[in-house]
Tab-separated table of C-alpha atoms and ligand atoms in Angstrom:
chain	number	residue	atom	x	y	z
R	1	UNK	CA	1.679	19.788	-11.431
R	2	UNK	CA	-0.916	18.786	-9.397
R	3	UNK	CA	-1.303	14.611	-8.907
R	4	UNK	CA	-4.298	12.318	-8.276
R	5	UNK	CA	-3.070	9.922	-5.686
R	6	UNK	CA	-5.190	6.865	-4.600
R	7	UNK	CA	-4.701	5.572	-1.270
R	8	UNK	CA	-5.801	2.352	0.105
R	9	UNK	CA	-6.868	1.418	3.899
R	10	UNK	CA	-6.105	5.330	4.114
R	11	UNK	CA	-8.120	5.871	7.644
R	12	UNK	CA	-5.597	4.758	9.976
R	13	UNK	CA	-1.999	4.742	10.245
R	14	UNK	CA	0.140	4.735	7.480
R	15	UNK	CA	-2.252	5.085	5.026
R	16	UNK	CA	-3.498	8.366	6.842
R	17	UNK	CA	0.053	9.596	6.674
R	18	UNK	CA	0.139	9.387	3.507
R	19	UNK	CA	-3.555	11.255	2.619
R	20	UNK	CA	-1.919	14.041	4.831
R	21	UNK	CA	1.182	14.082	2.619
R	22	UNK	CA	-0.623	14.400	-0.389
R	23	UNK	CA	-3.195	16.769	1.289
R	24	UNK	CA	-0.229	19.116	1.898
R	25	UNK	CA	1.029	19.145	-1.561
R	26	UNK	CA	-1.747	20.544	-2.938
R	27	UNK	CA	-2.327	17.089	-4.651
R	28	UNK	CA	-6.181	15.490	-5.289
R	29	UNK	CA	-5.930	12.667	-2.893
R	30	UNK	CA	-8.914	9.869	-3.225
R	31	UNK	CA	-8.624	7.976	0.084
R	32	UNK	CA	-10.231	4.665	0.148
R	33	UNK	CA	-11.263	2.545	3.677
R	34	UNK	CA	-13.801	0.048	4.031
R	35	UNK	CA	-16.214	2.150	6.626
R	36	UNK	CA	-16.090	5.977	5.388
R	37	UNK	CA	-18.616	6.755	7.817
R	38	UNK	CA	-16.630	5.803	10.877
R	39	UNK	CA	-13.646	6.640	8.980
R	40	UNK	CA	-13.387	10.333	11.716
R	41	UNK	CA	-9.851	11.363	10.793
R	42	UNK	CA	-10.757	11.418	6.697
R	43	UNK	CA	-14.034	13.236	7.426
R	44	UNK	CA	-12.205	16.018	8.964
R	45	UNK	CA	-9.423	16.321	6.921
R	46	UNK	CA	-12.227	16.096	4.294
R	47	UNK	CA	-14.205	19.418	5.952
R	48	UNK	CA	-10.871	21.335	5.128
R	49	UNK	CA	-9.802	19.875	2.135
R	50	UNK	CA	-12.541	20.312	-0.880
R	51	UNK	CA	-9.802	17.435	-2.803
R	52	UNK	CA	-9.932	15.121	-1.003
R	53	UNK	CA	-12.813	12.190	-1.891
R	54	UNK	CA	-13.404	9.273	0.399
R	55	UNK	CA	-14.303	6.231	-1.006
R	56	UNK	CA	-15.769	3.024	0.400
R	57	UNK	CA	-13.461	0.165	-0.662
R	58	UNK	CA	-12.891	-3.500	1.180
R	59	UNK	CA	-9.742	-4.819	-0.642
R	60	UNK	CA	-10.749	-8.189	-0.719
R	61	UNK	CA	-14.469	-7.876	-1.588
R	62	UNK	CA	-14.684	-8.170	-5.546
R	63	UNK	CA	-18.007	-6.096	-5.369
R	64	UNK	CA	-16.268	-3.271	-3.380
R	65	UNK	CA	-13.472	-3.619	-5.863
R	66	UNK	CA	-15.236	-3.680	-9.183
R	67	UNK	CA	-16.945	-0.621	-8.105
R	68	UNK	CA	-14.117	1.348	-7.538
R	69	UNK	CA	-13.606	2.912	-11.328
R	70	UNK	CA	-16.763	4.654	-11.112
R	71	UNK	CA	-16.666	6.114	-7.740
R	72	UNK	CA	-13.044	7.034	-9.341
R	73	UNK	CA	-15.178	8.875	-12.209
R	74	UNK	CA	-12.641	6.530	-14.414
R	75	UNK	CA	-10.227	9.614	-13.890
R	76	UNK	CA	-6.002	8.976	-14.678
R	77	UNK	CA	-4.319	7.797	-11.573
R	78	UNK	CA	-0.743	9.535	-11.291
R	79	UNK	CA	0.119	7.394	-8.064
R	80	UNK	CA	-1.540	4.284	-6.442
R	81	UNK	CA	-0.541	3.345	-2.770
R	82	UNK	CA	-1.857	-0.696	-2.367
R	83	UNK	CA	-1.372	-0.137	1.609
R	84	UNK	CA	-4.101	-1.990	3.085
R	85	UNK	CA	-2.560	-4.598	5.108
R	86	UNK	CA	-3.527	-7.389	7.647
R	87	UNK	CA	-1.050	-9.164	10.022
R	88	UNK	CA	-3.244	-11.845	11.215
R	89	UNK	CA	-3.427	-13.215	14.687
R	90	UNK	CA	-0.658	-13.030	16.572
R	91	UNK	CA	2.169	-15.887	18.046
R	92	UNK	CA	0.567	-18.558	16.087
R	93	UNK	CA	3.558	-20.966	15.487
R	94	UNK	CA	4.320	-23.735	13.317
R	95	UNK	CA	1.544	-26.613	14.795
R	96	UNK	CA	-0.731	-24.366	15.181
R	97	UNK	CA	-1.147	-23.034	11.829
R	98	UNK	CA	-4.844	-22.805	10.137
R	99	UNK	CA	-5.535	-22.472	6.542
R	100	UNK	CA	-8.551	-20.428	7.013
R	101	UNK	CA	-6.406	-17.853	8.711
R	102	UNK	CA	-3.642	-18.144	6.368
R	103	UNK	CA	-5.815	-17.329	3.297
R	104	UNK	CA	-7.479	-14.219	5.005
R	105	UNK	CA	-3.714	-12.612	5.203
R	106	UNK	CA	-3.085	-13.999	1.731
R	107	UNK	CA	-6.479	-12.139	0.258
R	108	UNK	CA	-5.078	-8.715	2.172
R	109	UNK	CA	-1.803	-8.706	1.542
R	110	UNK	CA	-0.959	-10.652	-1.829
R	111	UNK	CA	-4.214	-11.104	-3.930
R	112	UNK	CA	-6.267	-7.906	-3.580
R	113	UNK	CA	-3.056	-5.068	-4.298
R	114	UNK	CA	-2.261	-6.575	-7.502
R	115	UNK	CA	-6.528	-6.739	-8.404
R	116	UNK	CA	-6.782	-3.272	-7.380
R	117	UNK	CA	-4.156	-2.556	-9.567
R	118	UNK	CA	-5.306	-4.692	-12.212
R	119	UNK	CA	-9.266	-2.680	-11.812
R	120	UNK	CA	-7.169	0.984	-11.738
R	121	UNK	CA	-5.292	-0.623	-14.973
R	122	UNK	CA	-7.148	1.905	-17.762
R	123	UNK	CA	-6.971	4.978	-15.060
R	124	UNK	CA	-3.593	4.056	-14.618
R	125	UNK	CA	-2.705	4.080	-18.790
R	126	UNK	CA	-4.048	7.897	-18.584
R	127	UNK	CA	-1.739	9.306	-16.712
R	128	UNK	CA	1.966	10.132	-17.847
R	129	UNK	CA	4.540	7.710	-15.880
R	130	UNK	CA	1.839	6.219	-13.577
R	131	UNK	CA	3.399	4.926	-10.516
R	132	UNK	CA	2.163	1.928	-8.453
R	133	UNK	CA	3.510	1.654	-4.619
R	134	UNK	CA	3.153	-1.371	-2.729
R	135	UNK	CA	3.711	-1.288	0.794
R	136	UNK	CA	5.184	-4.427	1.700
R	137	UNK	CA	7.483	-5.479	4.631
R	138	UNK	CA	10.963	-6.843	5.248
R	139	UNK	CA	9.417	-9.571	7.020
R	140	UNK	CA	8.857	-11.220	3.446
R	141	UNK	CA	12.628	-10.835	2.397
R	142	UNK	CA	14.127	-14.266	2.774
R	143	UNK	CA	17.333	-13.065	3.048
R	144	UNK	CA	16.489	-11.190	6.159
R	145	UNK	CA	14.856	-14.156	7.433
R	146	UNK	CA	16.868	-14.896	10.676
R	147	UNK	CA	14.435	-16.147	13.477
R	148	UNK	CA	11.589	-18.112	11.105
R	149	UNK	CA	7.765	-18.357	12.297
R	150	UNK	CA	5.549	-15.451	10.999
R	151	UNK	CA	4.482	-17.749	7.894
R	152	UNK	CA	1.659	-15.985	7.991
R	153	UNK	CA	2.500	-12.189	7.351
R	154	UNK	CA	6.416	-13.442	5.931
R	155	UNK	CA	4.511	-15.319	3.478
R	156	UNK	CA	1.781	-12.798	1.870
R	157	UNK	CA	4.277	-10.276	1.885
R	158	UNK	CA	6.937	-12.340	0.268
R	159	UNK	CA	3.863	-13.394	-2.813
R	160	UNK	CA	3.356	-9.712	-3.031
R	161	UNK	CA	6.690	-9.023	-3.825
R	162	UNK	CA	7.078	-11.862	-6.518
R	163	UNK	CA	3.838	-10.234	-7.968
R	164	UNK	CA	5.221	-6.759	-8.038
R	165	UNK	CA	8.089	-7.846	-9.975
R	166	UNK	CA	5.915	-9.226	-12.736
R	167	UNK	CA	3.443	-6.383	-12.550
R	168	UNK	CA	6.782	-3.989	-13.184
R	169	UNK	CA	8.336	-6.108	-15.821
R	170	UNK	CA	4.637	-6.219	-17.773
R	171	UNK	CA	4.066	-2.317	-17.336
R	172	UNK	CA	7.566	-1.585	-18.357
R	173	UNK	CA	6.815	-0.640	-21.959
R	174	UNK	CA	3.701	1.616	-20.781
R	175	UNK	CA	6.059	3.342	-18.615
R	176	UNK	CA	4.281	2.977	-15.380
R	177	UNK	CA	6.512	2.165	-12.444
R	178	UNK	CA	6.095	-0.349	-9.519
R	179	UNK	CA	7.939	-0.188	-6.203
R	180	UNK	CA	7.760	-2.197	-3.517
R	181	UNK	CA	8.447	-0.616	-0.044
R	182	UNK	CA	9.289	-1.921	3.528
R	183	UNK	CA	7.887	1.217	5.776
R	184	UNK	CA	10.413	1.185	8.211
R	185	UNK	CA	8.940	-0.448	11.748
R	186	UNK	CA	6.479	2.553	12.472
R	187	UNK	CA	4.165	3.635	15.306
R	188	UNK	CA	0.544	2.223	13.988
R	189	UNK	CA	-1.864	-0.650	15.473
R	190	UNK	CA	-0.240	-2.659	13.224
R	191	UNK	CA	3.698	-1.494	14.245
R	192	UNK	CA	2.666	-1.131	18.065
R	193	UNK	CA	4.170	1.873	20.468
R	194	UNK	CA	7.739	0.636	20.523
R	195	UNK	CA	8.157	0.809	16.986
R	196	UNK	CA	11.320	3.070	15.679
R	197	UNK	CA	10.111	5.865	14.021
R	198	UNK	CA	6.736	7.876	13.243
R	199	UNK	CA	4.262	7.727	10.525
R	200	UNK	CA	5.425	11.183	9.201
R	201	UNK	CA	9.393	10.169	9.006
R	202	UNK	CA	8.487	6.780	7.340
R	203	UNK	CA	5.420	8.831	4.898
R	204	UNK	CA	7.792	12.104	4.089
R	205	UNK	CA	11.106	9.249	3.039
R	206	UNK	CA	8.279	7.181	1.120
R	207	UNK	CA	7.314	10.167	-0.580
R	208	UNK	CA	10.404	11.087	-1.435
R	209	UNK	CA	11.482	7.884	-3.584
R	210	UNK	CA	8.171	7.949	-4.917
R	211	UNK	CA	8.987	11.435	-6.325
R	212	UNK	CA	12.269	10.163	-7.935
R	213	UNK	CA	11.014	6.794	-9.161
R	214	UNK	CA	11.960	6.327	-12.672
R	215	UNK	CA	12.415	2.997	-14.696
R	216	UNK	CA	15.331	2.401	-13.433
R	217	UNK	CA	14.094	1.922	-10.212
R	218	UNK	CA	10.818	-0.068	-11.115
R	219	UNK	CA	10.385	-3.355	-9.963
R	220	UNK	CA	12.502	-2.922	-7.091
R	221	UNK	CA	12.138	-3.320	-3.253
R	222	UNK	CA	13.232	-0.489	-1.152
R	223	UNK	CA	13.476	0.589	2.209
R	224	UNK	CA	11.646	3.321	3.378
R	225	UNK	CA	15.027	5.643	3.381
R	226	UNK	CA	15.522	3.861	-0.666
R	227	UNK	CA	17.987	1.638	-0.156
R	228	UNK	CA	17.774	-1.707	-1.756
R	229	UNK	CA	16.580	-4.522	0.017
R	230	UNK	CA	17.614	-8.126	-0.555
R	231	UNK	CA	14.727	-10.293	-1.459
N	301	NAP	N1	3.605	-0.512	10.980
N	301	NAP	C1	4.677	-1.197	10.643
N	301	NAP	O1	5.672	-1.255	11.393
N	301	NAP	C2	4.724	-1.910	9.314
N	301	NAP	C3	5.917	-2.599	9.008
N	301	NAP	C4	5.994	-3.242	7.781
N	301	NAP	C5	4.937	-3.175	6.879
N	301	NAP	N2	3.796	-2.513	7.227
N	301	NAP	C6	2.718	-2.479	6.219
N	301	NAP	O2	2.272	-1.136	6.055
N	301	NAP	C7	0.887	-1.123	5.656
N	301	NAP	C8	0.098	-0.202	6.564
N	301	NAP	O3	0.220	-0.703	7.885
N	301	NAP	P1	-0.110	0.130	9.204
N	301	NAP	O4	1.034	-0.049	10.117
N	301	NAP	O5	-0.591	1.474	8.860
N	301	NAP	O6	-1.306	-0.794	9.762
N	301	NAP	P2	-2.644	-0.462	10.542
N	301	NAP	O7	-2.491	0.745	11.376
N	301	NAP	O8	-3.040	-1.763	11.169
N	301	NAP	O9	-3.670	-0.119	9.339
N	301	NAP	C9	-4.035	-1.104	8.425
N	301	NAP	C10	-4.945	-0.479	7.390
N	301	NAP	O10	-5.310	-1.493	6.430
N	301	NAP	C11	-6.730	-1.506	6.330
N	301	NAP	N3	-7.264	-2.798	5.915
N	301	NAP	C12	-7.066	-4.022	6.457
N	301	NAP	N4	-7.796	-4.949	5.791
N	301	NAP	C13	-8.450	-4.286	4.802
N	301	NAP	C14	-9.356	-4.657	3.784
N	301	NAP	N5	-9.755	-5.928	3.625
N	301	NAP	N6	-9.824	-3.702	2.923
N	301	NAP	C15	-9.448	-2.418	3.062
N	301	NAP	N7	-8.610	-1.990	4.031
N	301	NAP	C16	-8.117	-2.920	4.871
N	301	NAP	C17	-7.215	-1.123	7.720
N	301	NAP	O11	-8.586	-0.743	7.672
N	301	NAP	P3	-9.591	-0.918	8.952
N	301	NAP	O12	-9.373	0.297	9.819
N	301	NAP	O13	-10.934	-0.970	8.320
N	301	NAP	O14	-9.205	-2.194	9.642
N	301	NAP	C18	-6.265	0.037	8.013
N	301	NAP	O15	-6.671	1.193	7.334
N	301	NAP	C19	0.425	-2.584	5.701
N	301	NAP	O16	0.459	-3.134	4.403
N	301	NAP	C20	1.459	-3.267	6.577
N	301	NAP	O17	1.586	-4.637	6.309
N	301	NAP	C21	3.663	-1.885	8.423
């Protein structure tokens, strides 16, 4: 049956892999980015594909947010993908931390997926086993924490993660499931050239779990293949 997927920061990178997905299977993808008009990879997907529907949203602006149910036509959400996400500068180490910084990643990454999710709440409750994906990172597993700094990045992703578990024990008896996801390292802005593998290998495994997600699964964090990930 044919989905409605949501997709945030969906013009670049991951986010685009997973509109293309989506695109592919027939499903009605709504791809959200905070410049549509620039946004030159959605526009022409969007010339090909009569369901797909671009829509301007900044994660972290409340305005941007709060209008997102009616550009949404307050139509049931079968899958939302919070993957909007902001490393902040670069090889800024302990002594040289700023707050100002620190909060920026913190509104990206940890505050606005769960408020998206909390806005996409009664679209959400209309569809049958909604499914809300975070993509996180393994950089916010402490138990994979074995060369420190990042507090950054390690840290929002980390408070998303706590958040996620809440957000899937609370939405349990709705039966709409939460996952949280470490991509893989891929090859985006964000993952550089060197990273291992390609949007499409880390999108098409993503996809995959997503598929089988059941409440079993729900609340967990996963690698991008689905196994488990310490947290
Ligand atoms: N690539 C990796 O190796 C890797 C590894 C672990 C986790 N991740 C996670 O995977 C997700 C996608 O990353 P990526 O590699 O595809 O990164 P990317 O290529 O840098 O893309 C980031 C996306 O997030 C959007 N974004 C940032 N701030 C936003 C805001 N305030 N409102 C709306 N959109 C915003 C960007 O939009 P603009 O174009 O407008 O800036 C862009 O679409 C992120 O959550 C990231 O933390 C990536």
């Amino acid at each position: 049956m044919t989905k409605h997927v949501v997709i945030t920061g969906a013009n670049r990178g991951i986010g685009l892999g997973f509109v293309r997905h989506y695109l592919a299977k027939g499903d009605r993808v709504s791809a959200c980015c905070r410049q549509p008009a620039q946004a030159s990879a959605l526009i022409q997907l969007a010339e090909i594909h009569a369901n797909l529907n671009i829509i301007q949203l900044d994660v972290t602006d409340d305005v941007s947010v709060h209008a997102l149910p009616q550009h949404l036509n307050d139509a049931a959400i079968d899958i939302l993908i919070n993957n909007a996400g902001y490393y902040g500068p670069k090889g800024i180490g302990f002594g040289q931390l700023r707050a100002a910084e620190w909060q920026k990643v913190l509104a990206v990454n940890t505050i606005a997926p769960i408020m998206v999710t909390q806005i996409c709440y009664p679209m959400l409750q209309k569809a049958t086993n909604a499914k809300v994906i975070c993509i996180s990172s393994k950089m916010g597993s402490m138990a994979d924490n074995q060369s420190g700094g990042s507090y950054l990045y390690r840290s929002s992703k980390a408070g998303l993660n706590a958040a996620l578990k809440s957000l899937a024990i609370d939405l349990s008896s709705e039966e709409i499931y939460c996952l949280a996801f470490h991509p893989g390292w891929v090859q985006t802005d964000m993952g550089g050239p060197n990273a291992l593998i390609t949007v499409n290998e880390a999108v098409d495994q993503m996809a995959r779990c997503i598929e089988n997600l059941d409440a079993t699964q729900s609340g967990q964090f996963l690698n991008f293949d689905g196994q488990q990930i310490p947290w």
